[in-house]
Short mmCIF file of C-alpha atoms and ligand atoms in Angstrom, two decimals:
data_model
loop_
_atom_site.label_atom_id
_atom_site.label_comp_id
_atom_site.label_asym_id
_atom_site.label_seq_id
_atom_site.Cartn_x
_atom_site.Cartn_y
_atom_site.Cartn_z
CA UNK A 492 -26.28 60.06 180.47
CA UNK A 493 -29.80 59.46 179.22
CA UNK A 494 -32.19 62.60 179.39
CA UNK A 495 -35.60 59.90 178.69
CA UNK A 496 -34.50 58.10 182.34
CA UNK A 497 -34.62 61.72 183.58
CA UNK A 498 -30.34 60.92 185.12
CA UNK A 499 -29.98 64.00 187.02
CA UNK A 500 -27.78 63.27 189.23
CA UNK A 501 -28.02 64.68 193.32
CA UNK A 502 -24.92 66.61 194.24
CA UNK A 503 -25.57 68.59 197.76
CA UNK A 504 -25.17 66.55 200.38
CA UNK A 505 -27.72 68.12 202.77
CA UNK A 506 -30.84 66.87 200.45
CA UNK A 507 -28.83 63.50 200.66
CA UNK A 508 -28.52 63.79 204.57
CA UNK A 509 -32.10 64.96 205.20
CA UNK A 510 -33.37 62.18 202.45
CA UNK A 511 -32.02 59.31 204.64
CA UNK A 512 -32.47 61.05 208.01
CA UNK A 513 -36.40 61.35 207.15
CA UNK A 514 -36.47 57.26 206.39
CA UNK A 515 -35.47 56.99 209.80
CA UNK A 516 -34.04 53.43 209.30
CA UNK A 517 -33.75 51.06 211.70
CA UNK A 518 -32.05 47.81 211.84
CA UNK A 519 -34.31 45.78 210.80
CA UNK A 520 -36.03 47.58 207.91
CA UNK A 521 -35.92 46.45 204.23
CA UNK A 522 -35.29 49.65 201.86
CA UNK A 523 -36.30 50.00 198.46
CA UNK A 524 -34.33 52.56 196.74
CA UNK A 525 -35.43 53.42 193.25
CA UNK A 526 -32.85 54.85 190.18
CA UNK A 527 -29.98 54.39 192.92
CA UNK A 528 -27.53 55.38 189.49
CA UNK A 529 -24.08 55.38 191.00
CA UNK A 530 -25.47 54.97 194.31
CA UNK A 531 -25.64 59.04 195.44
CA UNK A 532 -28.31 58.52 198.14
CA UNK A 533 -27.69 54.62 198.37
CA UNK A 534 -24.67 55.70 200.60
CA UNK A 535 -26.34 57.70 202.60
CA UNK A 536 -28.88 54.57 203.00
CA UNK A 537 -26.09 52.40 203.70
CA UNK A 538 -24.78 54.24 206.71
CA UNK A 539 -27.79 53.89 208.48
CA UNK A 540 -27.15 50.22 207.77
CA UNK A 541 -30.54 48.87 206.85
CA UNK A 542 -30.51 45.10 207.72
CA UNK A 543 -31.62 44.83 203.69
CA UNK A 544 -31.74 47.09 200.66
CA UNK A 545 -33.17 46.49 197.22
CA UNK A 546 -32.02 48.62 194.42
CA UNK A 547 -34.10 48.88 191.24
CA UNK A 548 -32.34 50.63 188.23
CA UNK A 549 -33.88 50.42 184.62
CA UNK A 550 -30.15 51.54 183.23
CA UNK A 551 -27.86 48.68 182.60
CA UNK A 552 -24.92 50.32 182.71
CA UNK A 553 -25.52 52.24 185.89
CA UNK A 554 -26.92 49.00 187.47
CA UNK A 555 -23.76 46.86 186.53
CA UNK A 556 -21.54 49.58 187.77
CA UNK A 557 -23.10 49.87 190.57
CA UNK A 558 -22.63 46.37 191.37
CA UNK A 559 -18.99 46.76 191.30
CA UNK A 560 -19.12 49.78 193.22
CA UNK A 561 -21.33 47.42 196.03
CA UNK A 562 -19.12 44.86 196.09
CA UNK A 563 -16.68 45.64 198.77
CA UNK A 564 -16.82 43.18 201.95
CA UNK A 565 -18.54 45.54 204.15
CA UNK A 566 -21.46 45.88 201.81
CA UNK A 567 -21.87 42.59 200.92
CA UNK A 568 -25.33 40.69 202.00
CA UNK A 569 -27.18 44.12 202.66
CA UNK A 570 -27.41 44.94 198.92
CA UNK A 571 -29.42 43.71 195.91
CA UNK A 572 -29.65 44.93 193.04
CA UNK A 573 -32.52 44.83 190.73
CA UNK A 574 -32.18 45.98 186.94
CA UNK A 575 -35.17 46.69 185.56
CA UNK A 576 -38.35 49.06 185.96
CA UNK A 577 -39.42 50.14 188.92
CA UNK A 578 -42.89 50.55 187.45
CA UNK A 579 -43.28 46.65 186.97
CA UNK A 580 -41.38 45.51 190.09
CA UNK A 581 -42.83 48.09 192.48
CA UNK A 582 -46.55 45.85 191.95
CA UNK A 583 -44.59 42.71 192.73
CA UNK A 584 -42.13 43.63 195.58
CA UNK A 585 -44.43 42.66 198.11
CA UNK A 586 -44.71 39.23 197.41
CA UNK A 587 -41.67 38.33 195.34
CA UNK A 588 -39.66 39.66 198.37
CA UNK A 589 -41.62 38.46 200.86
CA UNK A 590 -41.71 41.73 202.24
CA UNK A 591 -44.41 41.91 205.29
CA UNK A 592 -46.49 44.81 206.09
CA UNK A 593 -45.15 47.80 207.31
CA UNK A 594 -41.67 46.51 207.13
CA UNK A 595 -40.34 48.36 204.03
CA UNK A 596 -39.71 51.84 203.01
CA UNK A 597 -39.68 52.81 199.42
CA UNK A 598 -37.40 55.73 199.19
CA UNK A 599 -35.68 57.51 195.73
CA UNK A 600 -34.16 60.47 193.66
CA UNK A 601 -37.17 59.38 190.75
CA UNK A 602 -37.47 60.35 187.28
CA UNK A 603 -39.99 62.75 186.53
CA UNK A 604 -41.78 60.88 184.35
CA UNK A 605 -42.61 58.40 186.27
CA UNK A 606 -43.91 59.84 189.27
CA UNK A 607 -48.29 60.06 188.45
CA UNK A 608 -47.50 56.13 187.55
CA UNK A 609 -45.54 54.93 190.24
CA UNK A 610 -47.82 56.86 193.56
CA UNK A 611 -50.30 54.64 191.35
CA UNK A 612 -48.95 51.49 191.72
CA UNK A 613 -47.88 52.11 195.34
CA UNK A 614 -51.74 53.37 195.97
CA UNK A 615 -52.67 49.85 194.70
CA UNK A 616 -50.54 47.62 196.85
CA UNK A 617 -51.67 45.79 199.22
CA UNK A 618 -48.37 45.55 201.52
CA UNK A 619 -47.83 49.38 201.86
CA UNK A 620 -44.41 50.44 202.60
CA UNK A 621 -44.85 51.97 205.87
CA UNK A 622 -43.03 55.22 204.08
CA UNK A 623 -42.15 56.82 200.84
CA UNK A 624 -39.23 59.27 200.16
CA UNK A 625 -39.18 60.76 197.04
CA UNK A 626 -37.70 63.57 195.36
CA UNK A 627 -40.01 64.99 192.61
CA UNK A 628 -41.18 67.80 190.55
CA UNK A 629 -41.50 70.93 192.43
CA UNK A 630 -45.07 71.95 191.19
CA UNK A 631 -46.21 67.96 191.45
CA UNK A 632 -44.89 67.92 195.41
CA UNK A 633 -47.24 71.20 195.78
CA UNK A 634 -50.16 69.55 193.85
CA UNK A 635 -49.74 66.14 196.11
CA UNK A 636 -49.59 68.04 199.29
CA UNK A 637 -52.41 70.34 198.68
CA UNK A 638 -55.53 70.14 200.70
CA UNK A 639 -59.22 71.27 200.92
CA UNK A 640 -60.40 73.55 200.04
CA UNK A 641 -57.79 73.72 197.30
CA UNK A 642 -57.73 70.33 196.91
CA UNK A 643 -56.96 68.20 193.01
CA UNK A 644 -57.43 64.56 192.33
CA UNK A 645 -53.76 63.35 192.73
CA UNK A 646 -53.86 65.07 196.39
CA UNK A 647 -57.12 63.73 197.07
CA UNK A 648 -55.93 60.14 195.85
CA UNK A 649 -52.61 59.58 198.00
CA UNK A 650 -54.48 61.28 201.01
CA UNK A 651 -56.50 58.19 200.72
CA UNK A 652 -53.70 55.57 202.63
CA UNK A 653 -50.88 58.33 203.48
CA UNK A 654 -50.12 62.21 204.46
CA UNK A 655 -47.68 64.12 202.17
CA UNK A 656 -45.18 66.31 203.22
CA UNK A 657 -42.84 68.12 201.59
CA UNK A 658 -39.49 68.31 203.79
CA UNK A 659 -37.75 70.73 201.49
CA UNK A 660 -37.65 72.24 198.49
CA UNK A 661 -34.60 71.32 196.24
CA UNK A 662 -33.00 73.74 193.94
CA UNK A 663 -32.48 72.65 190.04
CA UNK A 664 -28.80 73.41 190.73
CA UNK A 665 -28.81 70.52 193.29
CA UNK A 666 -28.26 68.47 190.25
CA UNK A 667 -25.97 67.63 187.73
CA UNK A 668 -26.79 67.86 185.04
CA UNK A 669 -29.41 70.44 186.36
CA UNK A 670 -33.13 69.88 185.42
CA UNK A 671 -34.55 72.91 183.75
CA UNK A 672 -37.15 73.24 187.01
CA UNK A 673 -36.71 72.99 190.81
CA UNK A 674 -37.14 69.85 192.98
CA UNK A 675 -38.70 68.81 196.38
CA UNK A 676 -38.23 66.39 198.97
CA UNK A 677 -40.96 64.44 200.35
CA UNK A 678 -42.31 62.36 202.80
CA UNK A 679 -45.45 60.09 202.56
CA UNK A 680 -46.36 58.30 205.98
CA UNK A 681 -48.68 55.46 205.61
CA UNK A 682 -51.77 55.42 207.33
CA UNK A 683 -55.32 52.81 207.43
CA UNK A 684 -58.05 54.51 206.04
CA UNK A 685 -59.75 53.20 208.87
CA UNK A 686 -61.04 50.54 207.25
CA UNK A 687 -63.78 52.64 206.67
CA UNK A 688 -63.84 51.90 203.04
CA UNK A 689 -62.40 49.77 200.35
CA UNK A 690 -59.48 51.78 198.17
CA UNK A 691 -61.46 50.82 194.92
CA UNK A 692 -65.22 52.06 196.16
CA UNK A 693 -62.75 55.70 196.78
CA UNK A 694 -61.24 55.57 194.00
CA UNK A 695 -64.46 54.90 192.08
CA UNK A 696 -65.98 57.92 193.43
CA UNK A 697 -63.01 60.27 193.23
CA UNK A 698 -62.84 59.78 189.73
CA UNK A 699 -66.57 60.83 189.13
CA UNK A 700 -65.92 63.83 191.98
CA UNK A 701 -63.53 65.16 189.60
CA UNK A 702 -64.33 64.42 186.26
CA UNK A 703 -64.83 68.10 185.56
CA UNK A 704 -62.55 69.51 188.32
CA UNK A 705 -64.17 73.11 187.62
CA UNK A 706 -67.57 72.12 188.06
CA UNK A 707 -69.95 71.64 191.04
CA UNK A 708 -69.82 68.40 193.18
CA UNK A 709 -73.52 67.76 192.37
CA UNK A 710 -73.12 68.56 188.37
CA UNK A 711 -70.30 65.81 188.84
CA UNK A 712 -72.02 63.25 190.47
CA UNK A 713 -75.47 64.14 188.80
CA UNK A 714 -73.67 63.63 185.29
CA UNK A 715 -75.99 61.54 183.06
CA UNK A 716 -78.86 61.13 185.72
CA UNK A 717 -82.37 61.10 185.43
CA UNK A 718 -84.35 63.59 187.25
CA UNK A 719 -85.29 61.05 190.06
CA UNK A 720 -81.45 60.21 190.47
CA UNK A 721 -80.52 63.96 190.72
CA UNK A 722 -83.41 64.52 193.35
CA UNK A 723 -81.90 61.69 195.40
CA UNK A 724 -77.98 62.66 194.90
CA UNK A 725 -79.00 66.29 196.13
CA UNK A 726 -81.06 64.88 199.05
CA UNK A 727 -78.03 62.51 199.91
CA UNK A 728 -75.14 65.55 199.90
CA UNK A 729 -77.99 67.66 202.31
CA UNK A 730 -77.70 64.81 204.64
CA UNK A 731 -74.23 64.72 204.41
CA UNK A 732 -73.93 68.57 204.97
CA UNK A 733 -72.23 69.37 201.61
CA UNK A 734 -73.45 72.53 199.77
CA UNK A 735 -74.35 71.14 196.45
CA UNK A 736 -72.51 74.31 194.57
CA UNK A 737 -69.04 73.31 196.67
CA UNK A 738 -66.46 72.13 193.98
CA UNK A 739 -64.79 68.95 194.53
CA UNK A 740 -61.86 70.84 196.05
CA UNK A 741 -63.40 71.63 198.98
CA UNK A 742 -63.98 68.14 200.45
CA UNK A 743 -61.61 66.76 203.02
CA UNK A 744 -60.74 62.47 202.16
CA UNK A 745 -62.84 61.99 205.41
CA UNK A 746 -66.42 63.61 203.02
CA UNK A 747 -65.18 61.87 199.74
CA UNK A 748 -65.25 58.15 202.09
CA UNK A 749 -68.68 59.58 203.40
CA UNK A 750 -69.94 60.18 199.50
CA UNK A 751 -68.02 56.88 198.14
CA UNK A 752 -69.90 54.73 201.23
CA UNK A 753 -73.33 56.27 200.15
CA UNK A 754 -72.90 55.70 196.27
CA UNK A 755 -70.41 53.24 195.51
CA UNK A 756 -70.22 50.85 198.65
CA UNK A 757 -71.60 47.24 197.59
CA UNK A 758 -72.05 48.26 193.91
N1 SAM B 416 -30.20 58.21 192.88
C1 SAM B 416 -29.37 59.03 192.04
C2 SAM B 416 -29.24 60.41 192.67
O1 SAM B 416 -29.91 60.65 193.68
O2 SAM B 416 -28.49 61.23 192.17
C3 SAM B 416 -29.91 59.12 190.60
C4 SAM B 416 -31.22 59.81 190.44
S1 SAM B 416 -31.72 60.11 188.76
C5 SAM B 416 -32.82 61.47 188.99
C6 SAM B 416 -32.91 58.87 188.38
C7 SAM B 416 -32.37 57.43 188.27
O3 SAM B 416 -33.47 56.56 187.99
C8 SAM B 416 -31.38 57.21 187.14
O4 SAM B 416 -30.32 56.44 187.63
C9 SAM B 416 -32.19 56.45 186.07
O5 SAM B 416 -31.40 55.60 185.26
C10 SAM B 416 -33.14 55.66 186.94
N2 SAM B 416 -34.41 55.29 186.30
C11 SAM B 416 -35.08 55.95 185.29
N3 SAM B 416 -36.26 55.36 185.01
C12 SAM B 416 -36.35 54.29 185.88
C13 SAM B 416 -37.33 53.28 186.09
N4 SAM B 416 -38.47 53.25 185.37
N5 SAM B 416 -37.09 52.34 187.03
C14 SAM B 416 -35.94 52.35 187.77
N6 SAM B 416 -34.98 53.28 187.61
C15 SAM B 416 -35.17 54.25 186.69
#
């Protein structure tokens, strides 16, 4: 059992059973489970018998026994397993797998430590999976879910291309060996920004919104300007209708597009 690939393994059924329900496979869906180790939730996947499933475990050992595990008749030519990280392959599953559009779900029991990276480098594909199912941090799942006015730049940056959801919270006791802090299930649906905006002219902006989370909106944005620039920032958020003493918390993804159009679009 390795403690730095977080292997905490899901015993209760119920958090198994509502993982898989809320993929809501059907038959012709490719899944992407991540850290399947000895394939707790995989079964549960498996029922629901996706027409394709892609494992991805960094552990050698648990892949390879896993394989073995997999390799009854019944299973065979649904299953692949990957060994490796997910944090490299997520960025290349689209193509490498020729998976289309809206066709795969990314579902998985994830290490802690690799949640912040991994909503990254789903954020940045270009083939979303039409869902993600995760089991993470309790605190994290109440960060990503939060929204304005008590809104924090991880929220504000998966809000961008999906709505968070937490289906249920998961006691540490869930596991074994039990994590030394609670868990919680859930669900990201995809959804189009509206093409209202390019991801990187957001994300450009959202990282200048909240450079100093505890300041103003305008003291963020205004950071470094001259006094003409700070004139026309605060003449651009009274247009907008945004009190320039709000804190960045308080704007909903559809202001932050409105701000990120005004500054960043075309630059
Ligand atoms: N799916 C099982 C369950 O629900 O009980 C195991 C979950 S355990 C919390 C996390 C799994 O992810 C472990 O099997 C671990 O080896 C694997 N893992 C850790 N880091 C990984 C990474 N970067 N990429 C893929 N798998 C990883």
């Amino acid at each position: 059992m390795s403690q730095k690939l977080g292997q905490h393994f899901l015993q209760d059924k119920r958090v198994l059973e509502a993982a898989s329900e809320a993929a809501a496979i059907k038959p012709k869906d490719t899944v992407v489970e991540i850290g399947p180790g000895h394939g707790e939730l995989t079964e549960y996947l498996l029922s629901a018998e996706p027409r394709r499933l892609l494992l991805i475990e960094k552990d050698k050992r648990l892949a390879e026994a896993l394989a073995e595990i997999l390799a009854e008749p019944s299973k065979k030519g649904t299953v692949k397993i990957i060994e490796g990280d997910a944090l490299r392959i997520i960025p290349m599953l689209p193509v490498k797998e020729k998976l289309a559009d809206g066709e795969y779900k990314i579902v998985g029991n994830i290490p802690y430590y690799i949640t912040g990276r991994l909503l990254r480098e789903i954020s940045e594909l270009k083939n979303k999976p039409s869902l993600v199912i995760l089991t993470i941090q309790k605190e994290v799942a109440e960060r990503l879910t939060a929204k304005e006015p008590e809104t924090n730049l991880l929220a504000a940056s998966v809000r961008f291309w999906s709505e968070p959801k937490i289906l249920r919270i998961v006691n540490a006791g869930a596991f074994k060996p039990a994590p030394k802090v609670d868990s919680a299930l859930v669900l990201l649906k995809t959804k189009t920004a509206g093409g209202k905006i390019d991801s990187e002219t957001y994300y450009r902006l959202l990282r200048r919104l909240f450079r100093q989370p505890r300041k103003t909106i305008f003291n963020n944005l205004s950071a470094g300007a001259g006094k003409e620039e700070r004139d026309k920032i605060k003449t651009t958020m009274e247009d907008l209708e945004i009190s320039p003493s709000l804190r960045p918390q308080a704007l909903s993804v559809e202001k932050i597009i409105e701000l990120a159009r005004v500054f960043h679009q075309g630059k």
